[in-house]
Each structure stands twice: as structure tokens, then as C-alpha cells.
Amino acid sequence: MSPEESDALVHDPKGGMPRLIEIMRRLRDPQTGCPWDIEQDFASIAPYTIEEAYEVADAIAREAWGELEGELGDLLLQTVYHTQMGAEAGLFDFDSVANAIADKMVARHPHVFGDESRDKSAEQQTRDWEAIKAAERAKKAAHGVLDDVALALPALTRAVKLQKRAARVGFDWPEIGQVVDKIVEEAQELAEARATMTEAEVFEEFGDMLFAIANLARHLNLDPEEALRATNAKFTRRFTAVEAALRERGKRPEDSDLAEMDALWEAAKTAERAS
């Protein structure tokens, strides 16, 4: 592409994906690009990629539809960034990445793009999906059951994925009561022995308890990350209501005490449930 064609595309408001790809190529140009962008690599950009994915999820959770377009654009930029670096290293480019995921979607949906019947339950489709993914892992020489569960996933999400993988080969409690018993056991161990444990042992036992709680979420068909986000939001709403009630009394939280704040908390909870 000539410099003139590049400039025309970069400034074309309807240039679409080719425009964005060319903008990123220009930003990474060693001679004329942006010094900050030129210095980046896969590892330095990865945290931004994760952050932008959370921004998309946040906009959806808040039903901020006016913001979602921009947040999706920010996330798309991350893909373009990584593919540009991949192209520079001779690893892959945007087209090869797009073609790879397109091939995967076609292969994983033979009931849509192939000869298989669509007359199957969602449960059967999930089993078929997992069977296809298992075959894909075998081709990639991923022999261990847990081999390709991504390390960078949020810890609760990764815990559930590890547990699901293990459950597929029979390593799972059959009854939900056994999972609850394990949580109680881990909590009691931590509560009773914390005074005699080392800091490392407390750390380990607390991790065990969180892992058991994630397992309970899996058995209840719940996403523990979503559940915790909802509880975080609820806590924020109610504590904000406590602060507002204290302001009406001419106080701040640090001027109050636990008894007063707890009473206001209960009042906020009652009002929220009533509404």
C-alpha cells in the first residue's frame, strides 16, 4: 500500500477493519510510529487485554448499552494489537487468526454447518462440544486432562474449569452434600488451627476453602465470579445507603460505631427488599 493510499484509509470514517488494521500497523512502524506502541510486546499488552474484557463485561452488567460499542471497540483493538505483533514476528496475522476461529466454529457446529441433525437437546450439544474439544486437544498433544486450562483465568473461574475437567473422568463427588461437608471441614480447620498455623499454612487452607466453594458453585450450576460480582454490588449499594443515612445525622462512618452502622445496614437491607 502506498503512503497516499495508507493516509486515505486511515482517515476514512467508513474504513472498517482494514482501517483499524492499518492504523495499528502505522502505530507500530519502527521509523514513523508511536514510541510507546513500538516498545510494547505480547506480555506488556496482555494486562490491557484482560482489563478491556472486564470493561465489556461491566458495561453489560450495568446495561450501559450506550457504552458497549466503545468498550467492544477497545477490546477489538487488543486483538488487532496482538495480531500486528504476530505479523511482525512472522507468527500469524489478522486474517489467519480470523480464519482459524472460523474453521473452529464450523468444525464445532456440524449440526449447523454439516450433516448432523439439529434435533438435539442443549445437554447433548454440550456433550458433543466437549467431545470435539477433546479431539482437538488430542491433536495438539495435550495429553493431560488439565493441560490446557488457561493459567491467566480469574482464579475462581479457573477452579471451576479444573473441576469440570476432572469431573469428566469421574473425579468428582456425586452428591452436593459431600461438597458442602468439605466446605464446613475446611472452614473448621482454618478456624480451629489458625492460631497454631504458620502464615503459609493459613494461606494454603484458605485457598482450599475457596476451591471447595467454587466446587459448590459448579454443582449448583452457578458462575462463582458472577455471584461474587453481584454480592460486591449489593455490598456497595447497602454501604452507600449507610453513608447517606449517617450524613443525614451529620456524621461520617469514622464518627460512628459498629452498632450504629449495623442498624443502618439492616434498615438499608429491609428497604431494598421492600422495593
Short mmCIF file of C-alpha atoms in Angstrom, two decimals:
data_model
loop_
_atom_site.label_atom_id
_atom_site.label_comp_id
_atom_site.label_asym_id
_atom_site.label_seq_id
_atom_site.Cartn_x
_atom_site.Cartn_y
_atom_site.Cartn_z
CA MET A 1 0.00 0.00 0.00
CA SER A 2 1.40 3.40 -0.97
CA PRO A 3 1.74 6.20 1.61
CA GLU A 4 -1.09 8.06 -0.13
CA GLU A 5 -3.38 5.01 0.00
CA SER A 6 -2.48 4.43 3.63
CA ASP A 7 -3.33 8.03 4.57
CA ALA A 8 -6.62 7.82 2.69
CA LEU A 9 -7.58 4.64 4.52
CA VAL A 10 -6.50 5.89 7.96
CA HIS A 11 -8.72 8.96 7.57
CA ASP A 12 -11.67 7.13 6.01
CA PRO A 13 -14.51 7.20 8.60
CA LYS A 14 -16.08 4.16 6.92
CA GLY A 15 -12.85 2.19 6.53
CA GLY A 16 -13.91 -0.58 8.92
CA MET A 17 -11.49 -3.35 9.84
CA PRO A 18 -8.91 -2.54 7.12
CA ARG A 19 -8.71 0.98 8.56
CA LEU A 20 -8.12 -0.24 12.12
CA ILE A 21 -5.51 -2.77 11.00
CA GLU A 22 -3.66 -0.10 9.00
CA ILE A 23 -3.78 2.33 11.96
CA MET A 24 -2.15 -0.30 14.16
CA ARG A 25 0.47 -1.07 11.51
CA ARG A 26 1.30 2.64 11.34
CA LEU A 27 1.47 2.94 15.14
CA ARG A 28 3.98 0.07 15.24
CA ASP A 29 6.11 1.32 12.32
CA PRO A 30 9.72 1.40 13.63
CA GLN A 31 10.54 4.64 11.80
CA THR A 32 7.35 6.70 11.92
CA GLY A 33 5.18 5.06 14.57
CA CYS A 34 4.39 5.93 18.18
CA PRO A 35 7.39 5.33 20.51
CA TRP A 36 5.17 3.80 23.22
CA ASP A 37 3.41 1.42 20.83
CA ILE A 38 6.70 0.36 19.26
CA GLU A 39 8.10 -0.66 22.65
CA GLN A 40 5.22 -2.98 23.56
CA ASP A 41 5.21 -6.77 23.29
CA PHE A 42 2.70 -9.56 23.92
CA ALA A 43 3.41 -9.66 27.65
CA SER A 44 3.10 -5.91 28.17
CA ILE A 45 -0.19 -5.70 26.26
CA ALA A 46 -1.80 -8.78 27.87
CA PRO A 47 -2.91 -6.92 31.05
CA TYR A 48 -4.70 -4.31 28.90
CA THR A 49 -6.44 -7.11 27.01
CA ILE A 50 -7.76 -8.58 30.26
CA GLU A 51 -8.78 -5.13 31.52
CA GLU A 52 -10.72 -4.35 28.34
CA ALA A 53 -12.57 -7.68 28.54
CA TYR A 54 -13.68 -6.73 32.05
CA GLU A 55 -14.79 -3.31 30.82
CA VAL A 56 -17.03 -5.03 28.27
CA ALA A 57 -18.46 -7.29 30.98
CA ASP A 58 -19.01 -4.27 33.25
CA ALA A 59 -20.94 -2.36 30.58
CA ILE A 60 -23.15 -5.40 30.01
CA ALA A 61 -23.71 -5.90 33.74
CA ARG A 62 -24.76 -2.24 34.08
CA GLU A 63 -26.84 -2.48 30.87
CA ALA A 64 -24.90 0.56 29.70
CA TRP A 65 -25.72 -0.08 26.06
CA GLY A 66 -24.54 3.37 25.02
CA GLU A 67 -21.06 2.50 26.31
CA LEU A 68 -20.90 -1.06 25.00
CA GLU A 69 -20.00 -0.13 21.43
CA GLY A 70 -16.94 1.80 22.60
CA GLU A 71 -15.90 -0.93 25.03
CA LEU A 72 -16.16 -3.58 22.31
CA GLY A 73 -14.01 -1.36 20.10
CA ASP A 74 -11.39 -1.15 22.84
CA LEU A 75 -11.41 -4.95 23.13
CA LEU A 76 -11.19 -5.37 19.36
CA LEU A 77 -8.16 -3.09 19.35
CA GLN A 78 -6.42 -5.56 21.65
CA THR A 79 -6.88 -8.35 19.10
CA VAL A 80 -5.57 -6.10 16.35
CA TYR A 81 -2.59 -5.16 18.54
CA HIS A 82 -1.65 -8.80 19.16
CA THR A 83 -2.14 -9.79 15.53
CA GLN A 84 0.08 -6.93 14.35
CA MET A 85 2.84 -8.07 16.68
CA GLY A 86 2.28 -11.62 15.46
CA ALA A 87 2.62 -10.49 11.85
CA GLU A 88 5.85 -8.65 12.64
CA ALA A 89 7.26 -11.83 14.19
CA GLY A 90 6.06 -13.99 11.28
CA LEU A 91 3.75 -15.97 13.58
CA PHE A 92 0.26 -15.06 12.32
CA ASP A 93 -1.79 -12.11 11.11
CA PHE A 94 -5.36 -10.87 11.47
CA ASP A 95 -6.66 -12.94 8.55
CA SER A 96 -5.07 -16.16 9.80
CA VAL A 97 -6.49 -15.57 13.30
CA ALA A 98 -9.96 -14.87 11.87
CA ASN A 99 -9.76 -17.93 9.62
CA ALA A 100 -8.62 -20.15 12.50
CA ILE A 101 -11.60 -19.24 14.70
CA ALA A 102 -13.96 -19.52 11.73
CA ASP A 103 -12.65 -23.02 11.00
CA LYS A 104 -13.07 -23.92 14.67
CA MET A 105 -16.69 -22.70 14.79
CA VAL A 106 -17.59 -24.64 11.64
CA ALA A 107 -15.92 -27.80 12.97
CA ARG A 108 -17.62 -27.49 16.36
CA HIS A 109 -21.10 -26.98 14.90
CA PRO A 110 -21.61 -29.89 12.49
CA HIS A 111 -25.35 -29.69 13.26
CA VAL A 112 -25.39 -26.20 11.71
CA PHE A 113 -22.70 -26.32 9.02
CA GLY A 114 -22.57 -30.06 8.35
CA ASP A 115 -24.80 -33.10 8.01
CA GLU A 116 -25.66 -33.73 11.67
CA SER A 117 -29.21 -33.22 12.89
CA ARG A 118 -30.12 -30.10 14.84
CA ASP A 119 -32.71 -32.15 16.72
CA LYS A 120 -30.75 -32.48 19.96
CA SER A 121 -31.03 -31.07 23.46
CA ALA A 122 -28.74 -28.37 24.82
CA GLU A 123 -27.29 -31.02 27.14
CA GLN A 124 -26.48 -33.31 24.20
CA GLN A 125 -24.96 -30.39 22.31
CA THR A 126 -22.74 -29.62 25.31
CA ARG A 127 -21.54 -33.25 25.39
CA ASP A 128 -20.84 -33.16 21.65
CA TRP A 129 -18.98 -29.85 22.03
CA GLU A 130 -16.78 -31.28 24.77
CA ALA A 131 -16.07 -34.41 22.70
CA ILE A 132 -14.96 -32.27 19.76
CA LYS A 133 -12.76 -30.14 22.03
CA ALA A 134 -11.21 -33.30 23.49
CA ALA A 135 -10.35 -34.49 19.98
CA GLU A 136 -8.80 -31.08 19.23
CA ARG A 137 -6.68 -31.31 22.39
CA ALA A 138 -5.52 -34.78 21.38
CA LYS A 139 -4.34 -33.43 18.03
CA LYS A 140 -2.37 -30.74 19.86
CA ALA A 141 -0.72 -33.42 22.02
CA ALA A 142 -2.44 -32.10 25.15
CA HIS A 143 -2.46 -35.47 26.89
CA GLY A 144 -3.25 -34.41 30.46
CA VAL A 145 -6.86 -33.77 31.43
CA LEU A 146 -5.94 -30.34 32.82
CA ASP A 147 -3.22 -29.47 30.30
CA ASP A 148 -4.78 -26.51 28.50
CA VAL A 149 -6.84 -24.80 31.21
CA ALA A 150 -5.52 -21.26 30.88
CA LEU A 151 -3.32 -20.05 33.74
CA ALA A 152 -4.37 -16.41 33.33
CA LEU A 153 -8.08 -17.01 34.00
CA PRO A 154 -9.56 -15.43 37.15
CA ALA A 155 -8.83 -17.87 39.96
CA LEU A 156 -12.45 -18.82 40.70
CA THR A 157 -13.20 -19.35 37.01
CA ARG A 158 -10.09 -21.48 36.59
CA ALA A 159 -11.00 -23.51 39.67
CA VAL A 160 -14.39 -24.36 38.14
CA LYS A 161 -12.80 -25.27 34.80
CA LEU A 162 -10.26 -27.53 36.51
CA GLN A 163 -13.05 -29.21 38.46
CA LYS A 164 -15.17 -29.69 35.33
CA ARG A 165 -12.27 -31.32 33.53
CA ALA A 166 -11.62 -33.67 36.45
CA ALA A 167 -15.33 -34.47 36.74
CA ARG A 168 -15.40 -35.62 33.10
CA VAL A 169 -13.13 -38.52 34.00
CA GLY A 170 -15.04 -39.38 37.18
CA PHE A 171 -13.04 -37.39 39.74
CA ASP A 172 -15.99 -35.70 41.44
CA TRP A 173 -18.32 -36.06 44.39
CA PRO A 174 -21.68 -37.48 43.27
CA GLU A 175 -23.69 -35.70 45.97
CA ILE A 176 -23.85 -31.96 46.62
CA GLY A 177 -23.99 -32.67 50.37
CA GLN A 178 -20.45 -34.02 50.19
CA VAL A 179 -19.30 -30.73 48.70
CA VAL A 180 -20.98 -28.77 51.50
CA ASP A 181 -19.39 -31.08 54.08
CA LYS A 182 -15.98 -30.35 52.55
CA ILE A 183 -16.55 -26.59 52.85
CA VAL A 184 -17.54 -26.97 56.51
CA GLU A 185 -14.50 -29.16 57.12
CA GLU A 186 -12.12 -26.65 55.51
CA ALA A 187 -13.69 -23.73 57.41
CA GLN A 188 -13.44 -25.56 60.73
CA GLU A 189 -9.81 -26.49 60.10
CA LEU A 190 -8.98 -22.88 59.38
CA ALA A 191 -10.92 -21.51 62.36
CA GLU A 192 -9.63 -24.04 64.88
CA ALA A 193 -6.00 -24.24 63.85
CA ARG A 194 -5.22 -20.72 62.69
CA ALA A 195 -3.55 -19.82 65.98
CA THR A 196 -1.07 -22.67 65.60
CA MET A 197 -0.59 -22.50 61.83
CA THR A 198 2.19 -20.73 60.02
CA GLU A 199 1.26 -17.94 57.64
CA ALA A 200 1.91 -20.27 54.71
CA GLU A 201 -0.39 -22.92 56.18
CA VAL A 202 -3.19 -20.41 56.73
CA PHE A 203 -2.73 -19.25 53.15
CA GLU A 204 -2.98 -22.83 51.89
CA GLU A 205 -6.03 -23.72 53.99
CA PHE A 206 -7.86 -20.58 52.89
CA GLY A 207 -7.15 -21.46 49.26
CA ASP A 208 -8.53 -24.96 49.88
CA MET A 209 -11.73 -23.47 51.27
CA LEU A 210 -12.17 -21.15 48.27
CA PHE A 211 -11.59 -24.10 45.93
CA ALA A 212 -14.31 -26.06 47.74
CA ILE A 213 -16.69 -23.10 47.49
CA ALA A 214 -16.02 -22.88 43.75
CA ASN A 215 -16.85 -26.58 43.56
CA LEU A 216 -20.19 -25.94 45.26
CA ALA A 217 -20.93 -23.23 42.69
CA ARG A 218 -20.23 -25.75 39.93
CA HIS A 219 -22.58 -28.31 41.46
CA LEU A 220 -25.26 -25.60 41.73
CA ASN A 221 -24.68 -24.61 38.07
CA LEU A 222 -23.65 -21.12 39.18
CA ASP A 223 -20.79 -18.92 38.00
CA PRO A 224 -18.88 -18.01 41.18
CA GLU A 225 -17.38 -14.90 39.53
CA GLU A 226 -20.87 -13.61 38.64
CA ALA A 227 -22.20 -14.47 42.08
CA LEU A 228 -19.36 -12.62 43.80
CA ARG A 229 -19.74 -9.61 41.49
CA ALA A 230 -23.44 -9.47 42.39
CA THR A 231 -22.61 -9.61 46.09
CA ASN A 232 -19.96 -6.90 45.66
CA ALA A 233 -22.59 -4.70 44.02
CA LYS A 234 -25.07 -5.44 46.80
CA PHE A 235 -22.49 -4.61 49.47
CA THR A 236 -21.66 -1.35 47.68
CA ARG A 237 -25.35 -0.34 47.46
CA ARG A 238 -26.03 -1.05 51.11
CA PHE A 239 -22.87 0.56 52.46
CA THR A 240 -23.57 3.63 50.33
CA ALA A 241 -27.02 3.75 51.94
CA VAL A 242 -25.36 3.56 55.38
CA GLU A 243 -23.11 6.50 54.47
CA ALA A 244 -26.11 8.50 53.24
CA ALA A 245 -28.02 7.84 56.47
CA LEU A 246 -25.01 8.91 58.52
CA ARG A 247 -24.69 12.13 56.52
CA GLU A 248 -28.28 12.93 57.43
CA ARG A 249 -27.17 12.69 61.06
CA GLY A 250 -24.18 14.90 60.39
CA LYS A 251 -21.75 12.01 60.65
CA ARG A 252 -19.20 10.07 58.64
CA PRO A 253 -18.50 6.34 59.06
CA GLU A 254 -15.37 7.07 61.09
CA ASP A 255 -17.53 9.13 63.51
CA SER A 256 -19.90 6.19 64.03
CA ASP A 257 -19.51 2.75 65.61
CA LEU A 258 -20.31 -0.78 64.52
CA ALA A 259 -23.63 -0.95 66.38
CA GLU A 260 -24.97 2.18 64.69
CA MET A 261 -23.72 1.21 61.26
CA ASP A 262 -25.04 -2.33 61.62
CA ALA A 263 -28.51 -0.97 62.47
CA LEU A 264 -28.40 1.29 59.43
CA TRP A 265 -27.22 -1.66 57.33
CA GLU A 266 -30.24 -3.70 58.43
CA ALA A 267 -32.51 -0.75 57.63
CA ALA A 268 -30.97 -0.48 54.15
CA LYS A 269 -31.40 -4.21 53.64
CA THR A 270 -35.05 -4.07 54.68
CA ALA A 271 -35.73 -1.08 52.42
CA GLU A 272 -34.02 -2.79 49.49
CA ARG A 273 -36.04 -5.96 49.92
CA ALA A 274 -39.26 -3.98 50.25
CA SER A 275 -38.60 -2.19 46.99
#
